């Protein structure tokens, strides 16, 4: 219900009321009387990757950075859980929600209140290798490496990972850009040994 397919607009365009803060009673205010508006897409306008290779003696280092900009993520986790009314049901909320002027009975309606820019820069992969010099008739080459995946993420998105996508397809129409308690990309480390005889 929060996305639409419309001529002249990108796929996965969000379609929802524009949030304008809270009134004096703590109820949400929306532009144009709460009418839906087209407010951006879940598809990035720009994607980039940068690979760097460094060598020094027997050492080598590869670094891969990934970036995406110009897309939005609907933080459905915040929409479902981070409302002032959640305090009445003994749920945890964020510090910002607790201190907001929102009323405890304000409904958590779908709106741009929970639509966030997903721009990010990710240190996707780092691999460090060392090749040993050998004088052996048995082992011709020996190298060890250590690598890490998803080592760092720089983003203003308030959720765990702007690349998380939880399927909210409806009647066969696919969706993209929804984060509802989705598990973020894991950080992994690998140790390797390459040996030839």
mmCIF file with all atom_site columns, C-alpha atoms in Angstrom:
data_model
loop_
_atom_site.group_PDB
_atom_site.id
_atom_site.type_symbol
_atom_site.label_atom_id
_atom_site.label_alt_id
_atom_site.label_comp_id
_atom_site.label_asym_id
_atom_site.label_entity_id
_atom_site.label_seq_id
_atom_site.pdbx_PDB_ins_code
_atom_site.Cartn_x
_atom_site.Cartn_y
_atom_site.Cartn_z
_atom_site.occupancy
_atom_site.B_iso_or_equiv
_atom_site.pdbx_formal_charge
_atom_site.auth_seq_id
_atom_site.auth_comp_id
_atom_site.auth_asym_id
_atom_site.auth_atom_id
_atom_site.pdbx_PDB_model_num
ATOM 1   C CA . UNK A 1 1   ? 0.000  0.000   0.000   1.00 0.00 ? 1   UNK A CA 1
ATOM 2   C CA . UNK A 1 2   ? 2.963  2.345   0.339   1.00 0.00 ? 2   UNK A CA 1
ATOM 3   C CA . UNK A 1 3   ? 4.319  2.002   -3.229  1.00 0.00 ? 3   UNK A CA 1
ATOM 4   C CA . UNK A 1 4   ? 2.831  2.456   -6.665  1.00 0.00 ? 4   UNK A CA 1
ATOM 5   C CA . UNK A 1 5   ? 3.583  1.858   -10.326 1.00 0.00 ? 5   UNK A CA 1
ATOM 6   C CA . UNK A 1 6   ? 2.977  5.087   -12.251 1.00 0.00 ? 6   UNK A CA 1
ATOM 7   C CA . UNK A 1 7   ? 3.929  6.223   -15.740 1.00 0.00 ? 7   UNK A CA 1
ATOM 8   C CA . UNK A 1 8   ? 6.943  8.552   -15.731 1.00 0.00 ? 8   UNK A CA 1
ATOM 9   C CA . UNK A 1 9   ? 8.189  7.463   -12.315 1.00 0.00 ? 9   UNK A CA 1
ATOM 10  C CA . UNK A 1 10  ? 10.737 4.887   -11.218 1.00 0.00 ? 10  UNK A CA 1
ATOM 11  C CA . UNK A 1 11  ? 9.669  1.442   -10.122 1.00 0.00 ? 11  UNK A CA 1
ATOM 12  C CA . UNK A 1 12  ? 9.188  1.101   -6.380  1.00 0.00 ? 12  UNK A CA 1
ATOM 13  C CA . UNK A 1 13  ? 8.106  4.739   -5.989  1.00 0.00 ? 13  UNK A CA 1
ATOM 14  C CA . UNK A 1 14  ? 6.748  5.431   -2.517  1.00 0.00 ? 14  UNK A CA 1
ATOM 15  C CA . UNK A 1 15  ? 3.218  6.809   -2.350  1.00 0.00 ? 15  UNK A CA 1
ATOM 16  C CA . UNK A 1 16  ? 2.160  8.137   1.056   1.00 0.00 ? 16  UNK A CA 1
ATOM 17  C CA . UNK A 1 17  ? 1.176  11.234  3.040   1.00 0.00 ? 17  UNK A CA 1
ATOM 18  C CA . UNK A 1 18  ? 3.900  13.761  3.828   1.00 0.00 ? 18  UNK A CA 1
ATOM 19  C CA . UNK A 1 19  ? 4.457  14.054  7.591   1.00 0.00 ? 19  UNK A CA 1
ATOM 20  C CA . UNK A 1 20  ? 4.724  17.622  8.954   1.00 0.00 ? 20  UNK A CA 1
ATOM 21  C CA . UNK A 1 21  ? 5.277  17.089  12.660  1.00 0.00 ? 21  UNK A CA 1
ATOM 22  C CA . UNK A 1 22  ? 2.812  17.059  15.554  1.00 0.00 ? 22  UNK A CA 1
ATOM 23  C CA . UNK A 1 23  ? 0.113  19.510  16.538  1.00 0.00 ? 23  UNK A CA 1
ATOM 24  C CA . UNK A 1 24  ? -0.265 20.919  20.061  1.00 0.00 ? 24  UNK A CA 1
ATOM 25  C CA . UNK A 1 25  ? -2.185 17.790  21.128  1.00 0.00 ? 25  UNK A CA 1
ATOM 26  C CA . UNK A 1 26  ? 0.538  15.432  19.907  1.00 0.00 ? 26  UNK A CA 1
ATOM 27  C CA . UNK A 1 27  ? -1.277 14.210  16.808  1.00 0.00 ? 27  UNK A CA 1
ATOM 28  C CA . UNK A 1 28  ? 0.479  13.869  13.453  1.00 0.00 ? 28  UNK A CA 1
ATOM 29  C CA . UNK A 1 29  ? 0.004  16.595  10.838  1.00 0.00 ? 29  UNK A CA 1
ATOM 30  C CA . UNK A 1 30  ? 0.144  15.845  7.110   1.00 0.00 ? 30  UNK A CA 1
ATOM 31  C CA . UNK A 1 31  ? 0.422  18.002  3.985   1.00 0.00 ? 31  UNK A CA 1
ATOM 32  C CA . UNK A 1 32  ? -2.625 18.367  1.699   1.00 0.00 ? 32  UNK A CA 1
ATOM 33  C CA . UNK A 1 33  ? -4.981 16.919  4.271   1.00 0.00 ? 33  UNK A CA 1
ATOM 34  C CA . UNK A 1 34  ? -3.152 13.602  4.370   1.00 0.00 ? 34  UNK A CA 1
ATOM 35  C CA . UNK A 1 35  ? -3.440 12.872  0.636   1.00 0.00 ? 35  UNK A CA 1
ATOM 36  C CA . UNK A 1 36  ? -0.877 10.429  -0.784  1.00 0.00 ? 36  UNK A CA 1
ATOM 37  C CA . UNK A 1 37  ? 2.054  11.928  -2.669  1.00 0.00 ? 37  UNK A CA 1
ATOM 38  C CA . UNK A 1 38  ? 4.841  10.392  -4.758  1.00 0.00 ? 38  UNK A CA 1
ATOM 39  C CA . UNK A 1 39  ? 7.934  10.857  -2.595  1.00 0.00 ? 39  UNK A CA 1
ATOM 40  C CA . UNK A 1 40  ? 10.939 9.009   -4.025  1.00 0.00 ? 40  UNK A CA 1
ATOM 41  C CA . UNK A 1 41  ? 12.001 5.539   -5.044  1.00 0.00 ? 41  UNK A CA 1
ATOM 42  C CA . UNK A 1 42  ? 13.684 2.567   -3.401  1.00 0.00 ? 42  UNK A CA 1
ATOM 43  C CA . UNK A 1 43  ? 15.985 2.244   -6.437  1.00 0.00 ? 43  UNK A CA 1
ATOM 44  C CA . UNK A 1 44  ? 19.329 4.039   -6.116  1.00 0.00 ? 44  UNK A CA 1
ATOM 45  C CA . UNK A 1 45  ? 20.108 6.802   -8.599  1.00 0.00 ? 45  UNK A CA 1
ATOM 46  C CA . UNK A 1 46  ? 23.838 6.123   -8.302  1.00 0.00 ? 46  UNK A CA 1
ATOM 47  C CA . UNK A 1 47  ? 25.828 3.023   -7.391  1.00 0.00 ? 47  UNK A CA 1
ATOM 48  C CA . UNK A 1 48  ? 29.605 2.738   -7.277  1.00 0.00 ? 48  UNK A CA 1
ATOM 49  C CA . UNK A 1 49  ? 32.369 0.389   -6.272  1.00 0.00 ? 49  UNK A CA 1
ATOM 50  C CA . UNK A 1 50  ? 36.061 1.051   -5.792  1.00 0.00 ? 50  UNK A CA 1
ATOM 51  C CA . UNK A 1 51  ? 38.723 -1.644  -5.616  1.00 0.00 ? 51  UNK A CA 1
ATOM 52  C CA . UNK A 1 52  ? 42.229 -0.884  -4.371  1.00 0.00 ? 52  UNK A CA 1
ATOM 53  C CA . UNK A 1 53  ? 45.188 -3.270  -4.631  1.00 0.00 ? 53  UNK A CA 1
ATOM 54  C CA . UNK A 1 54  ? 48.431 -2.659  -2.772  1.00 0.00 ? 54  UNK A CA 1
ATOM 55  C CA . UNK A 1 55  ? 51.620 -4.751  -2.726  1.00 0.00 ? 55  UNK A CA 1
ATOM 56  C CA . UNK A 1 56  ? 54.796 -4.490  -0.710  1.00 0.00 ? 56  UNK A CA 1
ATOM 57  C CA . UNK A 1 57  ? 57.325 -7.283  -0.844  1.00 0.00 ? 57  UNK A CA 1
ATOM 58  C CA . UNK A 1 58  ? 55.505 -10.505 -0.077  1.00 0.00 ? 58  UNK A CA 1
ATOM 59  C CA . UNK A 1 59  ? 52.466 -8.662  1.259   1.00 0.00 ? 59  UNK A CA 1
ATOM 60  C CA . UNK A 1 60  ? 49.356 -7.752  -0.736  1.00 0.00 ? 60  UNK A CA 1
ATOM 61  C CA . UNK A 1 61  ? 46.204 -5.965  0.326   1.00 0.00 ? 61  UNK A CA 1
ATOM 62  C CA . UNK A 1 62  ? 42.871 -5.655  -1.479  1.00 0.00 ? 62  UNK A CA 1
ATOM 63  C CA . UNK A 1 63  ? 40.155 -3.243  -0.346  1.00 0.00 ? 63  UNK A CA 1
ATOM 64  C CA . UNK A 1 64  ? 36.666 -2.959  -1.867  1.00 0.00 ? 64  UNK A CA 1
ATOM 65  C CA . UNK A 1 65  ? 34.327 -0.050  -1.096  1.00 0.00 ? 65  UNK A CA 1
ATOM 66  C CA . UNK A 1 66  ? 30.670 0.053   -2.185  1.00 0.00 ? 66  UNK A CA 1
ATOM 67  C CA . UNK A 1 67  ? 28.331 3.058   -2.261  1.00 0.00 ? 67  UNK A CA 1
ATOM 68  C CA . UNK A 1 68  ? 24.732 3.815   -3.237  1.00 0.00 ? 68  UNK A CA 1
ATOM 69  C CA . UNK A 1 69  ? 22.879 7.138   -3.160  1.00 0.00 ? 69  UNK A CA 1
ATOM 70  C CA . UNK A 1 70  ? 19.554 8.641   -4.139  1.00 0.00 ? 70  UNK A CA 1
ATOM 71  C CA . UNK A 1 71  ? 17.189 6.024   -2.731  1.00 0.00 ? 71  UNK A CA 1
ATOM 72  C CA . UNK A 1 72  ? 14.794 5.689   0.191   1.00 0.00 ? 72  UNK A CA 1
ATOM 73  C CA . UNK A 1 73  ? 14.030 3.004   2.760   1.00 0.00 ? 73  UNK A CA 1
ATOM 74  C CA . UNK A 1 74  ? 10.750 2.722   4.631   1.00 0.00 ? 74  UNK A CA 1
ATOM 75  C CA . UNK A 1 75  ? 11.639 1.963   8.250   1.00 0.00 ? 75  UNK A CA 1
ATOM 76  C CA . UNK A 1 76  ? 8.634  -0.226  9.018   1.00 0.00 ? 76  UNK A CA 1
ATOM 77  C CA . UNK A 1 77  ? 10.360 -1.381  12.210  1.00 0.00 ? 77  UNK A CA 1
ATOM 78  C CA . UNK A 1 78  ? 10.139 2.172   13.563  1.00 0.00 ? 78  UNK A CA 1
ATOM 79  C CA . UNK A 1 79  ? 6.564  2.482   12.265  1.00 0.00 ? 79  UNK A CA 1
ATOM 80  C CA . UNK A 1 80  ? 5.522  -0.636  14.182  1.00 0.00 ? 80  UNK A CA 1
ATOM 81  C CA . UNK A 1 81  ? 7.592  -0.330  17.344  1.00 0.00 ? 81  UNK A CA 1
ATOM 82  C CA . UNK A 1 82  ? 8.876  3.219   17.917  1.00 0.00 ? 82  UNK A CA 1
ATOM 83  C CA . UNK A 1 83  ? 5.638  5.039   18.691  1.00 0.00 ? 83  UNK A CA 1
ATOM 84  C CA . UNK A 1 84  ? 4.825  6.850   21.931  1.00 0.00 ? 84  UNK A CA 1
ATOM 85  C CA . UNK A 1 85  ? 1.852  4.513   22.387  1.00 0.00 ? 85  UNK A CA 1
ATOM 86  C CA . UNK A 1 86  ? 4.231  1.539   22.607  1.00 0.00 ? 86  UNK A CA 1
ATOM 87  C CA . UNK A 1 87  ? 5.102  2.670   26.136  1.00 0.00 ? 87  UNK A CA 1
ATOM 88  C CA . UNK A 1 88  ? 1.578  1.757   27.289  1.00 0.00 ? 88  UNK A CA 1
ATOM 89  C CA . UNK A 1 89  ? 2.132  -1.839  26.234  1.00 0.00 ? 89  UNK A CA 1
ATOM 90  C CA . UNK A 1 90  ? 5.527  -2.009  27.975  1.00 0.00 ? 90  UNK A CA 1
ATOM 91  C CA . UNK A 1 91  ? 7.554  -2.038  24.760  1.00 0.00 ? 91  UNK A CA 1
ATOM 92  C CA . UNK A 1 92  ? 10.951 -0.448  24.451  1.00 0.00 ? 92  UNK A CA 1
ATOM 93  C CA . UNK A 1 93  ? 11.165 2.669   22.291  1.00 0.00 ? 93  UNK A CA 1
ATOM 94  C CA . UNK A 1 94  ? 14.015 4.869   21.160  1.00 0.00 ? 94  UNK A CA 1
ATOM 95  C CA . UNK A 1 95  ? 15.157 7.846   23.227  1.00 0.00 ? 95  UNK A CA 1
ATOM 96  C CA . UNK A 1 96  ? 13.952 10.222  20.496  1.00 0.00 ? 96  UNK A CA 1
ATOM 97  C CA . UNK A 1 97  ? 10.469 8.648   20.550  1.00 0.00 ? 97  UNK A CA 1
ATOM 98  C CA . UNK A 1 98  ? 10.247 8.880   24.331  1.00 0.00 ? 98  UNK A CA 1
ATOM 99  C CA . UNK A 1 99  ? 11.123 12.595  24.269  1.00 0.00 ? 99  UNK A CA 1
ATOM 100 C CA . UNK A 1 100 ? 8.978  13.505  21.254  1.00 0.00 ? 100 UNK A CA 1
ATOM 101 C CA . UNK A 1 101 ? 5.789  15.612  21.571  1.00 0.00 ? 101 UNK A CA 1
ATOM 102 C CA . UNK A 1 102 ? 3.759  12.715  20.133  1.00 0.00 ? 102 UNK A CA 1
ATOM 103 C CA . UNK A 1 103 ? 0.582  11.742  21.971  1.00 0.00 ? 103 UNK A CA 1
ATOM 104 C CA . UNK A 1 104 ? 0.379  8.238   23.407  1.00 0.00 ? 104 UNK A CA 1
ATOM 105 C CA . UNK A 1 105 ? -2.787 7.622   21.365  1.00 0.00 ? 105 UNK A CA 1
ATOM 106 C CA . UNK A 1 106 ? -1.501 8.992   18.059  1.00 0.00 ? 106 UNK A CA 1
ATOM 107 C CA . UNK A 1 107 ? -1.928 6.234   15.426  1.00 0.00 ? 107 UNK A CA 1
ATOM 108 C CA . UNK A 1 108 ? 1.187  4.979   13.674  1.00 0.00 ? 108 UNK A CA 1
ATOM 109 C CA . UNK A 1 109 ? -0.043 5.753   10.165  1.00 0.00 ? 109 UNK A CA 1
ATOM 110 C CA . UNK A 1 110 ? 2.120  5.109   7.122   1.00 0.00 ? 110 UNK A CA 1
ATOM 111 C CA . UNK A 1 111 ? 3.762  8.388   6.093   1.00 0.00 ? 111 UNK A CA 1
ATOM 112 C CA . UNK A 1 112 ? 7.096  10.012  5.294   1.00 0.00 ? 112 UNK A CA 1
ATOM 113 C CA . UNK A 1 113 ? 7.688  10.144  9.051   1.00 0.00 ? 113 UNK A CA 1
ATOM 114 C CA . UNK A 1 114 ? 9.303  6.730   8.653   1.00 0.00 ? 114 UNK A CA 1
ATOM 115 C CA . UNK A 1 115 ? 10.723 7.175   5.137   1.00 0.00 ? 115 UNK A CA 1
ATOM 116 C CA . UNK A 1 116 ? 14.487 7.715   5.273   1.00 0.00 ? 116 UNK A CA 1
ATOM 117 C CA . UNK A 1 117 ? 17.314 8.253   2.836   1.00 0.00 ? 117 UNK A CA 1
ATOM 118 C CA . UNK A 1 118 ? 19.307 5.071   2.465   1.00 0.00 ? 118 UNK A CA 1
ATOM 119 C CA . UNK A 1 119 ? 22.574 6.563   1.144   1.00 0.00 ? 119 UNK A CA 1
ATOM 120 C CA . UNK A 1 120 ? 25.576 4.614   2.376   1.00 0.00 ? 120 UNK A CA 1
ATOM 121 C CA . UNK A 1 121 ? 29.247 3.833   1.990   1.00 0.00 ? 121 UNK A CA 1
ATOM 122 C CA . UNK A 1 122 ? 30.257 0.297   2.946   1.00 0.00 ? 122 UNK A CA 1
ATOM 123 C CA . UNK A 1 123 ? 33.682 -1.245  3.466   1.00 0.00 ? 123 UNK A CA 1
ATOM 124 C CA . UNK A 1 124 ? 32.572 -4.435  1.782   1.00 0.00 ? 124 UNK A CA 1
ATOM 125 C CA . UNK A 1 125 ? 35.751 -6.492  1.670   1.00 0.00 ? 125 UNK A CA 1
ATOM 126 C CA . UNK A 1 126 ? 39.354 -6.356  2.911   1.00 0.00 ? 126 UNK A CA 1
ATOM 127 C CA . UNK A 1 127 ? 41.856 -9.134  2.237   1.00 0.00 ? 127 UNK A CA 1
ATOM 128 C CA . UNK A 1 128 ? 45.453 -9.267  3.449   1.00 0.00 ? 128 UNK A CA 1
ATOM 129 C CA . UNK A 1 129 ? 47.811 -11.870 1.937   1.00 0.00 ? 129 UNK A CA 1
ATOM 130 C CA . UNK A 1 130 ? 51.357 -12.971 2.707   1.00 0.00 ? 130 UNK A CA 1
ATOM 131 C CA . UNK A 1 131 ? 53.401 -15.208 0.382   1.00 0.00 ? 131 UNK A CA 1
ATOM 132 C CA . UNK A 1 132 ? 56.284 -17.139 1.943   1.00 0.00 ? 132 UNK A CA 1
ATOM 133 C CA . UNK A 1 133 ? 59.642 -17.570 0.217   1.00 0.00 ? 133 UNK A CA 1
ATOM 134 C CA . UNK A 1 134 ? 60.424 -21.275 0.358   1.00 0.00 ? 134 UNK A CA 1
ATOM 135 C CA . UNK A 1 135 ? 63.486 -23.375 -0.417  1.00 0.00 ? 135 UNK A CA 1
ATOM 136 C CA . UNK A 1 136 ? 61.680 -26.675 -0.376  1.00 0.00 ? 136 UNK A CA 1
ATOM 137 C CA . UNK A 1 137 ? 61.471 -29.513 -2.866  1.00 0.00 ? 137 UNK A CA 1
ATOM 138 C CA . UNK A 1 138 ? 58.173 -30.648 -1.319  1.00 0.00 ? 138 UNK A CA 1
ATOM 139 C CA . UNK A 1 139 ? 56.184 -27.419 -0.935  1.00 0.00 ? 139 UNK A CA 1
ATOM 140 C CA . UNK A 1 140 ? 56.388 -25.221 -4.027  1.00 0.00 ? 140 UNK A CA 1
ATOM 141 C CA . UNK A 1 141 ? 54.364 -22.288 -2.693  1.00 0.00 ? 141 UNK A CA 1
ATOM 142 C CA . UNK A 1 142 ? 52.734 -21.251 0.561   1.00 0.00 ? 142 UNK A CA 1
ATOM 143 C CA . UNK A 1 143 ? 50.531 -18.246 1.265   1.00 0.00 ? 143 UNK A CA 1
ATOM 144 C CA . UNK A 1 144 ? 48.168 -17.251 4.049   1.00 0.00 ? 144 UNK A CA 1
ATOM 145 C CA . UNK A 1 145 ? 45.378 -14.687 3.949   1.00 0.00 ? 145 UNK A CA 1
ATOM 146 C CA . UNK A 1 146 ? 42.836 -13.149 6.244   1.00 0.00 ? 146 UNK A CA 1
ATOM 147 C CA . UNK A 1 147 ? 39.742 -11.412 4.934   1.00 0.00 ? 147 UNK A CA 1
ATOM 148 C CA . UNK A 1 148 ? 36.747 -9.582  6.326   1.00 0.00 ? 148 UNK A CA 1
ATOM 149 C CA . UNK A 1 149 ? 33.334 -8.901  4.791   1.00 0.00 ? 149 UNK A CA 1
ATOM 150 C CA . UNK A 1 150 ? 31.073 -5.966  5.662   1.00 0.00 ? 150 UNK A CA 1
ATOM 151 C CA . UNK A 1 151 ? 33.574 -4.411  8.056   1.00 0.00 ? 151 UNK A CA 1
ATOM 152 C CA . UNK A 1 152 ? 32.134 -0.894  8.274   1.00 0.00 ? 152 UNK A CA 1
ATOM 153 C CA . UNK A 1 153 ? 29.007 1.005   7.230   1.00 0.00 ? 153 UNK A CA 1
ATOM 154 C CA . UNK A 1 154 ? 28.599 4.787   7.048   1.00 0.00 ? 154 UNK A CA 1
ATOM 155 C CA . UNK A 1 155 ? 24.982 5.925   6.704   1.00 0.00 ? 155 UNK A CA 1
ATOM 156 C CA . UNK A 1 156 ? 22.441 8.271   8.268   1.00 0.00 ? 156 UNK A CA 1
ATOM 157 C CA . UNK A 1 157 ? 19.742 5.612   8.043   1.00 0.00 ? 157 UNK A CA 1
ATOM 158 C CA . UNK A 1 158 ? 18.488 4.933   11.578  1.00 0.00 ? 158 UNK A CA 1
ATOM 159 C CA . UNK A 1 159 ? 17.844 1.218   11.027  1.00 0.00 ? 159 UNK A CA 1
ATOM 160 C CA . UNK A 1 160 ? 20.431 -1.545  11.103  1.00 0.00 ? 160 UNK A CA 1
ATOM 161 C CA . UNK A 1 161 ? 21.200 -1.726  7.372   1.00 0.00 ? 161 UNK A CA 1
ATOM 162 C CA . UNK A 1 162 ? 19.842 0.354   4.453   1.00 0.00 ? 162 UNK A CA 1
ATOM 163 C CA . UNK A 1 163 ? 20.281 -2.612  2.079   1.00 0.00 ? 163 UNK A CA 1
ATOM 164 C CA . UNK A 1 164 ? 17.926 -4.857  4.038   1.00 0.00 ? 164 UNK A CA 1
ATOM 165 C CA . UNK A 1 165 ? 14.771 -5.617  2.076   1.00 0.00 ? 165 UNK A CA 1
ATOM 166 C CA . UNK A 1 166 ? 11.820 -7.496  3.557   1.00 0.00 ? 166 UNK A CA 1
ATOM 167 C CA . UNK A 1 167 ? 9.379  -8.652  0.885   1.00 0.00 ? 167 UNK A CA 1
ATOM 168 C CA . UNK A 1 168 ? 6.027  -6.856  1.160   1.00 0.00 ? 168 UNK A CA 1
ATOM 169 C CA . UNK A 1 169 ? 4.684  -7.860  -2.248  1.00 0.00 ? 169 UNK A CA 1
ATOM 170 C CA . UNK A 1 170 ? 0.924  -7.586  -2.621  1.00 0.00 ? 170 UNK A CA 1
ATOM 171 C CA . UNK A 1 171 ? -1.227 -9.447  -5.150  1.00 0.00 ? 171 UNK A CA 1
ATOM 172 C CA . UNK A 1 172 ? 1.834  -10.437 -7.157  1.00 0.00 ? 172 UNK A CA 1
ATOM 173 C CA . UNK A 1 173 ? 3.233  -6.887  -7.321  1.00 0.00 ? 173 UNK A CA 1
ATOM 174 C CA . UNK A 1 174 ? 6.807  -6.891  -5.936  1.00 0.00 ? 174 UNK A CA 1
ATOM 175 C CA . UNK A 1 175 ? 8.091  -4.428  -3.368  1.00 0.00 ? 175 UNK A CA 1
ATOM 176 C CA . UNK A 1 176 ? 11.502 -3.075  -2.446  1.00 0.00 ? 176 UNK A CA 1
ATOM 177 C CA . UNK A 1 177 ? 12.966 -0.826  0.225   1.00 0.00 ? 177 UNK A CA 1
ATOM 178 C CA . UNK A 1 178 ? 11.020 -2.021  3.271   1.00 0.00 ? 178 UNK A CA 1
ATOM 179 C CA . UNK A 1 179 ? 12.822 -2.754  6.522   1.00 0.00 ? 179 UNK A CA 1
ATOM 180 C CA . UNK A 1 180 ? 10.713 -4.622  9.038   1.00 0.00 ? 180 UNK A CA 1
ATOM 181 C CA . UNK A 1 181 ? 12.887 -6.258  11.696  1.00 0.00 ? 181 UNK A CA 1
ATOM 182 C CA . UNK A 1 182 ? 15.108 -7.491  8.875   1.00 0.00 ? 182 UNK A CA 1
ATOM 183 C CA . UNK A 1 183 ? 18.425 -9.092  9.777   1.00 0.00 ? 183 UNK A CA 1
ATOM 184 C CA . UNK A 1 184 ? 21.361 -6.931  8.643   1.00 0.00 ? 184 UNK A CA 1
ATOM 185 C CA . UNK A 1 185 ? 24.187 -8.202  6.470   1.00 0.00 ? 185 UNK A CA 1
ATOM 186 C CA . UNK A 1 186 ? 26.565 -10.154 8.707   1.00 0.00 ? 186 UNK A CA 1
ATOM 187 C CA . UNK A 1 187 ? 30.179 -9.228  9.399   1.00 0.00 ? 187 UNK A CA 1
ATOM 188 C CA . UNK A 1 188 ? 32.381 -12.239 8.669   1.00 0.00 ? 188 UNK A CA 1
ATOM 189 C CA . UNK A 1 189 ? 36.072 -13.060 8.954   1.00 0.00 ? 189 UNK A CA 1
ATOM 190 C CA . UNK A 1 190 ? 37.932 -15.788 7.073   1.00 0.00 ? 190 UNK A CA 1
ATOM 191 C CA . UNK A 1 191 ? 41.401 -17.224 7.497   1.00 0.00 ? 191 UNK A CA 1
ATOM 192 C CA . UNK A 1 192 ? 42.865 -19.049 4.488   1.00 0.00 ? 192 UNK A CA 1
ATOM 193 C CA . UNK A 1 193 ? 45.911 -21.125 3.619   1.00 0.00 ? 193 UNK A CA 1
ATOM 194 C CA . UNK A 1 194 ? 47.081 -21.813 0.049   1.00 0.00 ? 194 UNK A CA 1
ATOM 195 C CA . UNK A 1 195 ? 49.698 -24.495 -0.466  1.00 0.00 ? 195 UNK A CA 1
ATOM 196 C CA . UNK A 1 196 ? 50.963 -26.278 -3.592  1.00 0.00 ? 196 UNK A CA 1
ATOM 197 C CA . UNK A 1 197 ? 53.204 -29.339 -3.697  1.00 0.00 ? 197 UNK A CA 1
#
